[in-house]
């Protein structure tokens, strides 16, 4: 109950609205939680844990998003949160916290967990955003009364909420949150920004430009360790977008057949390619937006084939105008480096592909 808490705090006074409410959407939840604590305290075998969330990082893609000023040269975060640091948290971290609570129900029974990933000021947030987006972003602190007069839904109630965030009653526990998330670490604002920088809201306010999304991909080396993990990431929900994926394979060896069986649950389109045939490669990538390329230099016993294969694929990508992005796993070419004290020696032979690494 926010009204009762604010009487005990050393923060700013929160004036009730005309209906007598103080941060109604918080107080309603609080009264429900108080009822639960009272009811379950006398129920054997039934456990209850309360979680209290602070200011959420996700507010920065709606209520707290930087808005381009009238002069068109800077963006402003306009909130009545003063200049002190406040607690912040990412809702995605509940994915780690809630399961841990269920694993140890007795430890957290009748506990009120006030979660926080960090304490950070809005001035620091604006600096982080400026650095990340390369734009001039500043924090313009409003008075609570100024925010309450804005023509947005529930402005007065939200103004009370921001006032409450500055009070001592709203202080949360960073260390307790870290312990709850072990072995994971809470997501800081900087972490959240990197993961959510492509949110459409940032494009709408002019902080990012909308590019053509990658929708269809070819994965070369799909049956290898690297390609297999890329396929899983693209098709099992690890990636944010929905992709159409072609698993590109060459020789149908027993090893490749087994690997393809493991990929079958991902439902990719399988494309067989002759890597010595330029036209075959061009047909495999026709119409796709993205390419993942991993070559196995031991696949035919010597590195020259790996080089030839990579060049054929890259040339095909350059020719196919639909391809927008190529991700290629590689290593450095040491032939152009001065390796002092090391003799130049051929460990692989063009004439003898069976040469080993001895």
CSV table of C-alpha atoms in Angstrom, one decimal:
chain,number,residue,atom,x,y,z
A,1,UNK,CA,0.0,0.0,0.0
A,2,UNK,CA,1.8,3.1,-1.3
A,3,UNK,CA,-0.1,5.5,0.9
A,4,UNK,CA,1.1,3.8,4.1
A,5,UNK,CA,4.7,3.4,2.8
A,6,UNK,CA,5.1,7.0,1.9
A,7,UNK,CA,4.2,8.1,5.4
A,8,UNK,CA,7.3,6.3,6.7
A,9,UNK,CA,9.6,7.4,3.9
A,10,UNK,CA,12.0,10.4,3.8
A,11,UNK,CA,11.2,11.1,0.1
A,12,UNK,CA,8.9,13.6,-1.4
A,13,UNK,CA,5.3,13.8,-0.3
A,14,UNK,CA,2.8,12.3,-2.7
A,15,UNK,CA,-0.4,14.2,-2.8
A,16,UNK,CA,-3.6,12.1,-3.3
A,17,UNK,CA,-5.6,12.6,-6.5
A,18,UNK,CA,-9.2,13.8,-6.4
A,19,UNK,CA,-10.5,10.3,-5.7
A,20,UNK,CA,-8.1,10.0,-2.8
A,21,UNK,CA,-5.9,7.4,-4.5
A,22,UNK,CA,-2.1,7.4,-4.4
A,23,UNK,CA,-0.4,5.4,-7.2
A,24,UNK,CA,-3.6,3.4,-7.7
A,25,UNK,CA,-2.1,0.7,-9.9
A,26,UNK,CA,0.6,0.0,-7.3
A,27,UNK,CA,-1.6,0.2,-4.3
A,28,UNK,CA,-4.2,-2.2,-5.8
A,29,UNK,CA,-1.5,-4.8,-6.3
A,30,UNK,CA,-0.2,-4.1,-2.9
A,31,UNK,CA,-3.5,-4.6,-1.2
A,32,UNK,CA,-4.0,-7.9,-3.1
A,33,UNK,CA,-0.5,-9.1,-1.9
A,34,UNK,CA,-1.3,-8.1,1.7
A,35,UNK,CA,-4.5,-10.2,1.6
A,36,UNK,CA,-2.5,-13.1,0.2
A,37,UNK,CA,0.1,-12.9,3.0
A,38,UNK,CA,-2.6,-12.8,5.7
A,39,UNK,CA,-4.5,-15.6,4.1
A,40,UNK,CA,-1.7,-18.0,3.4
A,41,UNK,CA,0.1,-17.4,6.7
A,42,UNK,CA,-2.4,-19.8,8.3
A,43,UNK,CA,-2.5,-22.4,5.4
A,44,UNK,CA,-0.2,-25.3,5.9
A,45,UNK,CA,1.6,-26.6,2.8
A,46,UNK,CA,0.8,-23.5,0.7
A,47,UNK,CA,3.7,-21.2,0.0
A,48,UNK,CA,3.8,-17.5,-1.1
A,49,UNK,CA,6.6,-15.3,-2.3
A,50,UNK,CA,6.1,-11.7,-3.3
A,51,UNK,CA,8.2,-10.0,-6.0
A,52,UNK,CA,8.4,-6.2,-6.3
A,53,UNK,CA,9.8,-4.7,-9.5
A,54,UNK,CA,11.4,-1.2,-9.8
A,55,UNK,CA,11.5,1.1,-12.9
A,56,UNK,CA,11.8,-1.3,-15.9
A,57,UNK,CA,14.3,-1.0,-18.7
A,58,UNK,CA,11.4,-1.6,-21.1
A,59,UNK,CA,10.0,1.8,-20.3
A,60,UNK,CA,12.7,3.3,-22.5
A,61,UNK,CA,10.8,2.0,-25.6
A,62,UNK,CA,7.5,3.7,-24.6
A,63,UNK,CA,6.9,6.1,-21.7
A,64,UNK,CA,10.6,7.1,-21.3
A,65,UNK,CA,11.8,7.0,-24.9
A,66,UNK,CA,13.9,9.9,-26.0
A,67,UNK,CA,11.9,12.4,-28.1
A,68,UNK,CA,13.4,14.6,-30.8
A,69,UNK,CA,13.3,18.2,-29.7
A,70,UNK,CA,11.6,21.0,-31.7
A,71,UNK,CA,15.0,22.2,-33.0
A,72,UNK,CA,15.6,18.8,-34.5
A,73,UNK,CA,19.2,18.4,-33.2
A,74,UNK,CA,18.8,16.6,-29.9
A,75,UNK,CA,16.6,14.0,-28.2
A,76,UNK,CA,15.2,14.4,-24.7
A,77,UNK,CA,14.2,12.0,-22.0
A,78,UNK,CA,11.5,13.9,-20.1
A,79,UNK,CA,10.6,12.4,-16.8
A,80,UNK,CA,10.1,13.7,-13.2
A,81,UNK,CA,12.8,11.4,-11.6
A,82,UNK,CA,15.2,14.0,-10.3
A,83,UNK,CA,19.0,13.6,-10.5
A,84,UNK,CA,19.5,10.8,-8.1
A,85,UNK,CA,20.0,7.1,-9.0
A,86,UNK,CA,17.0,4.9,-9.0
A,87,UNK,CA,16.6,1.1,-9.1
A,88,UNK,CA,16.1,-0.5,-12.6
A,89,UNK,CA,15.5,-4.0,-13.8
A,90,UNK,CA,14.9,-6.0,-16.9
A,91,UNK,CA,11.8,-8.2,-17.0
A,92,UNK,CA,13.6,-10.8,-19.0
A,93,UNK,CA,15.6,-11.7,-15.9
A,94,UNK,CA,12.5,-13.1,-14.3
A,95,UNK,CA,13.2,-16.1,-16.5
A,96,UNK,CA,16.0,-17.0,-14.1
A,97,UNK,CA,14.7,-15.7,-10.9
A,98,UNK,CA,11.2,-17.3,-10.7
A,99,UNK,CA,12.5,-20.9,-11.4
A,100,UNK,CA,15.1,-20.4,-8.7
A,101,UNK,CA,12.4,-19.4,-6.2
A,102,UNK,CA,10.3,-22.5,-7.1
A,103,UNK,CA,13.4,-24.6,-6.5
A,104,UNK,CA,13.7,-23.4,-2.9
A,105,UNK,CA,10.1,-22.7,-1.8
A,106,UNK,CA,10.8,-22.9,1.9
A,107,UNK,CA,13.6,-20.3,1.7
A,108,UNK,CA,11.4,-17.8,0.0
A,109,UNK,CA,8.2,-18.5,1.8
A,110,UNK,CA,6.5,-15.3,3.0
A,111,UNK,CA,9.4,-13.2,1.6
A,112,UNK,CA,9.1,-9.9,-0.2
A,113,UNK,CA,11.8,-9.7,-2.8
A,114,UNK,CA,12.5,-6.2,-4.0
A,115,UNK,CA,14.4,-6.8,-7.2
A,116,UNK,CA,17.0,-4.5,-8.8
A,117,UNK,CA,19.8,-5.0,-11.4
A,118,UNK,CA,21.5,-1.7,-10.6
A,119,UNK,CA,21.0,1.9,-9.4
A,120,UNK,CA,21.5,4.4,-12.2
A,121,UNK,CA,20.4,8.0,-12.8
A,122,UNK,CA,18.6,9.2,-15.9
A,123,UNK,CA,21.6,11.4,-16.7
A,124,UNK,CA,23.7,8.3,-16.9
A,125,UNK,CA,21.1,6.6,-19.0
A,126,UNK,CA,21.1,9.5,-21.5
A,127,UNK,CA,24.9,9.3,-21.7
A,128,UNK,CA,24.7,5.6,-22.4
A,129,UNK,CA,22.2,6.1,-25.2
A,130,UNK,CA,24.2,9.0,-26.7
A,131,UNK,CA,27.3,6.8,-26.9
A,132,UNK,CA,25.4,3.9,-28.3
A,133,UNK,CA,23.3,5.6,-31.0
A,134,UNK,CA,25.8,8.4,-31.8
A,135,UNK,CA,23.1,11.0,-31.2
A,136,UNK,CA,22.8,14.0,-28.8
A,137,UNK,CA,20.5,12.6,-26.1
A,138,UNK,CA,20.0,14.5,-22.8
A,139,UNK,CA,17.9,14.0,-19.7
A,140,UNK,CA,15.4,16.9,-19.1
A,141,UNK,CA,14.0,16.4,-15.6
A,142,UNK,CA,10.4,17.6,-15.3
A,143,UNK,CA,8.6,18.6,-12.1
A,144,UNK,CA,6.0,16.1,-11.0
A,145,UNK,CA,3.3,18.8,-11.6
A,146,UNK,CA,4.6,19.3,-15.2
A,147,UNK,CA,4.3,15.6,-16.0
A,148,UNK,CA,0.9,15.4,-14.4
A,149,UNK,CA,-0.4,18.1,-16.7
A,150,UNK,CA,0.8,16.3,-19.9
A,151,UNK,CA,-2.0,15.2,-22.3
A,152,UNK,CA,-1.3,11.4,-22.0
A,153,UNK,CA,-3.5,8.7,-20.4
A,154,UNK,CA,-3.3,8.5,-16.6
A,155,UNK,CA,-0.6,11.3,-16.5
A,156,UNK,CA,-1.5,12.2,-12.9
A,157,UNK,CA,-1.3,8.6,-11.6
A,158,UNK,CA,2.1,8.1,-13.5
A,159,UNK,CA,3.4,11.3,-12.0
A,160,UNK,CA,2.7,9.9,-8.5
A,161,UNK,CA,4.5,6.7,-9.5
A,162,UNK,CA,7.6,8.6,-10.5
A,163,UNK,CA,7.4,10.6,-7.2
A,164,UNK,CA,7.3,7.2,-5.4
A,165,UNK,CA,10.3,5.9,-7.3
A,166,UNK,CA,12.4,8.7,-5.7
A,167,UNK,CA,11.3,7.8,-2.1
A,168,UNK,CA,13.2,5.6,0.3
A,169,UNK,CA,10.2,3.3,0.4
A,170,UNK,CA,11.0,2.4,-3.2
A,171,UNK,CA,14.6,1.2,-2.5
A,172,UNK,CA,15.3,-2.3,-3.8
A,173,UNK,CA,18.1,-4.8,-3.2
A,174,UNK,CA,20.7,-5.3,-5.9
A,175,UNK,CA,22.8,-7.8,-4.0
A,176,UNK,CA,19.7,-10.0,-3.1
A,177,UNK,CA,18.8,-9.9,-6.8
A,178,UNK,CA,22.3,-11.1,-7.8
A,179,UNK,CA,22.1,-13.9,-5.4
A,180,UNK,CA,18.7,-14.9,-6.7
A,181,UNK,CA,20.0,-15.0,-10.3
A,182,UNK,CA,23.1,-17.1,-9.6
A,183,UNK,CA,24.9,-18.3,-11.8
A,184,UNK,CA,23.5,-15.6,-14.2
A,185,UNK,CA,24.0,-11.9,-13.8
A,186,UNK,CA,21.3,-9.3,-13.8
A,187,UNK,CA,20.9,-7.4,-17.0
A,188,UNK,CA,22.2,-3.8,-16.7
A,189,UNK,CA,20.8,-0.9,-18.7
A,190,UNK,CA,23.8,-1.1,-21.0
A,191,UNK,CA,23.2,-4.8,-21.5
A,192,UNK,CA,19.5,-4.2,-22.2
A,193,UNK,CA,20.2,-1.4,-24.7
A,194,UNK,CA,22.5,-3.6,-26.8
A,195,UNK,CA,19.9,-6.4,-26.9
A,196,UNK,CA,17.0,-4.1,-27.7
A,197,UNK,CA,18.6,-1.4,-29.9
A,198,UNK,CA,16.7,-2.6,-32.9
A,199,UNK,CA,13.3,-2.1,-31.3
A,200,UNK,CA,10.9,-0.4,-33.8
A,201,UNK,CA,10.3,2.4,-31.3
A,202,UNK,CA,13.8,3.6,-31.6
A,203,UNK,CA,13.3,3.8,-35.4
A,204,UNK,CA,10.1,5.7,-35.0
A,205,UNK,CA,11.8,8.5,-33.0
A,206,UNK,CA,14.7,8.7,-35.4
A,207,UNK,CA,17.4,7.1,-33.3
A,208,UNK,CA,17.9,4.2,-35.8
A,209,UNK,CA,17.2,3.6,-39.4
A,210,UNK,CA,15.0,0.8,-40.7
A,211,UNK,CA,16.9,-1.6,-42.8
A,212,UNK,CA,15.7,-4.4,-44.9
A,213,UNK,CA,15.5,-7.4,-42.5
A,214,UNK,CA,17.3,-10.7,-43.3
A,215,UNK,CA,14.6,-13.3,-43.8
A,216,UNK,CA,16.0,-16.1,-45.9
A,217,UNK,CA,19.5,-17.7,-45.5
A,218,UNK,CA,21.8,-20.3,-46.8
A,219,UNK,CA,24.0,-22.2,-44.3
A,220,UNK,CA,27.1,-23.6,-45.9
A,221,UNK,CA,28.6,-26.3,-43.8
A,222,UNK,CA,25.3,-27.1,-42.2
A,223,UNK,CA,26.3,-30.6,-41.2
A,224,UNK,CA,29.5,-29.4,-39.4
A,225,UNK,CA,29.7,-28.3,-35.8
A,226,UNK,CA,29.6,-24.6,-36.6
A,227,UNK,CA,26.8,-24.8,-39.2
A,228,UNK,CA,24.7,-27.1,-37.0
A,229,UNK,CA,24.7,-24.6,-34.1
A,230,UNK,CA,23.9,-21.7,-36.4
A,231,UNK,CA,20.9,-23.7,-37.8
A,232,UNK,CA,19.6,-24.3,-34.3
A,233,UNK,CA,20.0,-20.7,-33.4
A,234,UNK,CA,18.1,-19.6,-36.5
A,235,UNK,CA,15.3,-22.1,-36.3
A,236,UNK,CA,14.7,-22.9,-32.7
A,237,UNK,CA,13.8,-19.4,-31.5
A,238,UNK,CA,17.3,-18.3,-30.3
A,239,UNK,CA,17.1,-15.6,-32.9
A,240,UNK,CA,14.5,-12.7,-32.8
A,241,UNK,CA,13.3,-13.1,-36.3
A,242,UNK,CA,11.6,-16.0,-38.2
A,243,UNK,CA,13.9,-17.3,-40.9
A,244,UNK,CA,13.6,-19.5,-43.9
A,245,UNK,CA,16.8,-21.5,-44.0
A,246,UNK,CA,18.5,-23.7,-46.6
A,247,UNK,CA,20.9,-26.3,-45.3
A,248,UNK,CA,23.6,-26.6,-48.0
A,249,UNK,CA,25.5,-29.9,-48.2
A,250,UNK,CA,28.0,-31.3,-50.7
A,251,UNK,CA,29.0,-35.0,-50.8
A,252,UNK,CA,26.4,-37.3,-49.2
A,253,UNK,CA,28.8,-39.2,-47.0
A,254,UNK,CA,27.6,-41.4,-44.2
A,255,UNK,CA,28.7,-38.6,-41.8
A,256,UNK,CA,26.7,-36.0,-43.6
A,257,UNK,CA,23.6,-38.3,-43.7
A,258,UNK,CA,23.8,-38.7,-40.0
A,259,UNK,CA,24.2,-35.0,-39.5
A,260,UNK,CA,21.2,-34.3,-41.7
A,261,UNK,CA,19.0,-36.7,-39.6
A,262,UNK,CA,19.9,-34.6,-36.6
A,263,UNK,CA,18.8,-31.5,-38.4
A,264,UNK,CA,15.5,-33.0,-39.5
A,265,UNK,CA,13.6,-31.7,-36.5
A,266,UNK,CA,14.5,-28.1,-37.5
A,267,UNK,CA,12.7,-28.5,-40.8
A,268,UNK,CA,15.2,-26.7,-43.0
A,269,UNK,CA,15.2,-26.9,-46.8
A,270,UNK,CA,18.1,-29.2,-47.8
A,271,UNK,CA,20.1,-28.2,-50.9
A,272,UNK,CA,22.7,-30.5,-52.4
A,273,UNK,CA,25.6,-28.6,-54.1
A,274,UNK,CA,28.6,-29.6,-56.2
A,275,UNK,CA,31.3,-27.3,-54.8
A,276,UNK,CA,33.3,-27.7,-57.9
A,277,UNK,CA,30.5,-26.3,-60.0
A,278,UNK,CA,30.0,-22.5,-60.0
A,279,UNK,CA,26.5,-22.8,-61.4
A,280,UNK,CA,25.4,-25.3,-58.7
A,281,UNK,CA,26.5,-22.8,-56.0
A,282,UNK,CA,24.7,-19.9,-57.7
A,283,UNK,CA,21.5,-21.9,-57.9
A,284,UNK,CA,21.8,-22.8,-54.2
A,285,UNK,CA,21.9,-19.2,-53.0
A,286,UNK,CA,19.4,-17.8,-55.5
A,287,UNK,CA,17.0,-15.3,-53.8
A,288,UNK,CA,18.4,-15.5,-50.3
A,289,UNK,CA,19.2,-12.5,-48.1
A,290,UNK,CA,21.9,-13.9,-45.9
A,291,UNK,CA,24.8,-16.4,-46.0
A,292,UNK,CA,26.6,-18.3,-43.3
A,293,UNK,CA,29.8,-19.8,-44.6
A,294,UNK,CA,32.1,-22.3,-42.8
A,295,UNK,CA,34.6,-24.3,-44.8
A,296,UNK,CA,36.5,-27.4,-43.6
A,297,UNK,CA,40.1,-27.3,-44.9
A,298,UNK,CA,40.6,-31.0,-44.0
A,299,UNK,CA,37.5,-32.0,-45.9
A,300,UNK,CA,39.5,-33.1,-48.9
A,301,UNK,CA,42.9,-33.3,-47.2
A,302,UNK,CA,44.5,-29.9,-48.1
A,303,UNK,CA,43.8,-26.2,-47.6
A,304,UNK,CA,43.8,-25.2,-51.3
A,305,UNK,CA,40.3,-26.7,-51.8
A,306,UNK,CA,39.0,-24.6,-48.9
A,307,UNK,CA,40.3,-21.5,-50.5
A,308,UNK,CA,38.8,-22.4,-53.9
A,309,UNK,CA,35.4,-23.3,-52.3
A,310,UNK,CA,35.3,-20.0,-50.3
A,311,UNK,CA,36.1,-18.0,-53.4
A,312,UNK,CA,33.4,-19.7,-55.5
A,313,UNK,CA,30.8,-19.1,-52.9
A,314,UNK,CA,31.8,-15.4,-52.3
A,315,UNK,CA,31.8,-14.8,-56.1
A,316,UNK,CA,28.4,-16.3,-56.3
A,317,UNK,CA,27.2,-14.0,-53.5
A,318,UNK,CA,28.6,-10.9,-55.2
A,319,UNK,CA,26.8,-11.9,-58.4
A,320,UNK,CA,23.4,-12.7,-56.7
A,321,UNK,CA,22.0,-9.3,-56.0
A,322,UNK,CA,19.6,-10.5,-53.3
A,323,UNK,CA,22.4,-11.3,-50.8
A,324,UNK,CA,22.7,-8.5,-48.3
A,325,UNK,CA,24.9,-10.0,-45.5
A,326,UNK,CA,27.6,-12.7,-45.4
A,327,UNK,CA,28.9,-14.2,-42.1
A,328,UNK,CA,32.0,-16.1,-42.8
A,329,UNK,CA,34.1,-18.0,-40.1
A,330,UNK,CA,37.8,-17.6,-40.9
A,331,UNK,CA,41.3,-17.4,-39.5
A,332,UNK,CA,44.3,-15.2,-40.3
A,333,UNK,CA,46.4,-15.8,-43.4
A,334,UNK,CA,49.9,-16.2,-42.0
A,335,UNK,CA,51.6,-16.3,-45.4
A,336,UNK,CA,51.8,-12.5,-45.5
A,337,UNK,CA,53.4,-12.3,-42.0
A,338,UNK,CA,57.0,-12.3,-41.1
A,339,UNK,CA,57.3,-15.4,-38.9
A,340,UNK,CA,60.8,-14.8,-37.5
A,341,UNK,CA,62.8,-17.9,-36.9
A,342,UNK,CA,60.3,-20.3,-38.4
A,343,UNK,CA,61.2,-22.1,-41.7
A,344,UNK,CA,58.7,-22.0,-44.5
A,345,UNK,CA,57.5,-25.5,-45.1
A,346,UNK,CA,54.6,-27.1,-47.0
A,347,UNK,CA,52.5,-29.3,-44.7
A,348,UNK,CA,49.9,-29.9,-47.4
A,349,UNK,CA,50.6,-30.8,-51.0
A,350,UNK,CA,48.6,-29.8,-54.0
A,351,UNK,CA,49.8,-32.8,-55.8
A,352,UNK,CA,49.2,-35.2,-52.9
A,353,UNK,CA,45.8,-34.5,-51.2
A,354,UNK,CA,46.4,-37.4,-48.8
A,355,UNK,CA,49.3,-35.6,-47.1
A,356,UNK,CA,48.7,-35.6,-43.4
A,357,UNK,CA,49.7,-33.2,-40.6
A,358,UNK,CA,52.8,-35.2,-39.5
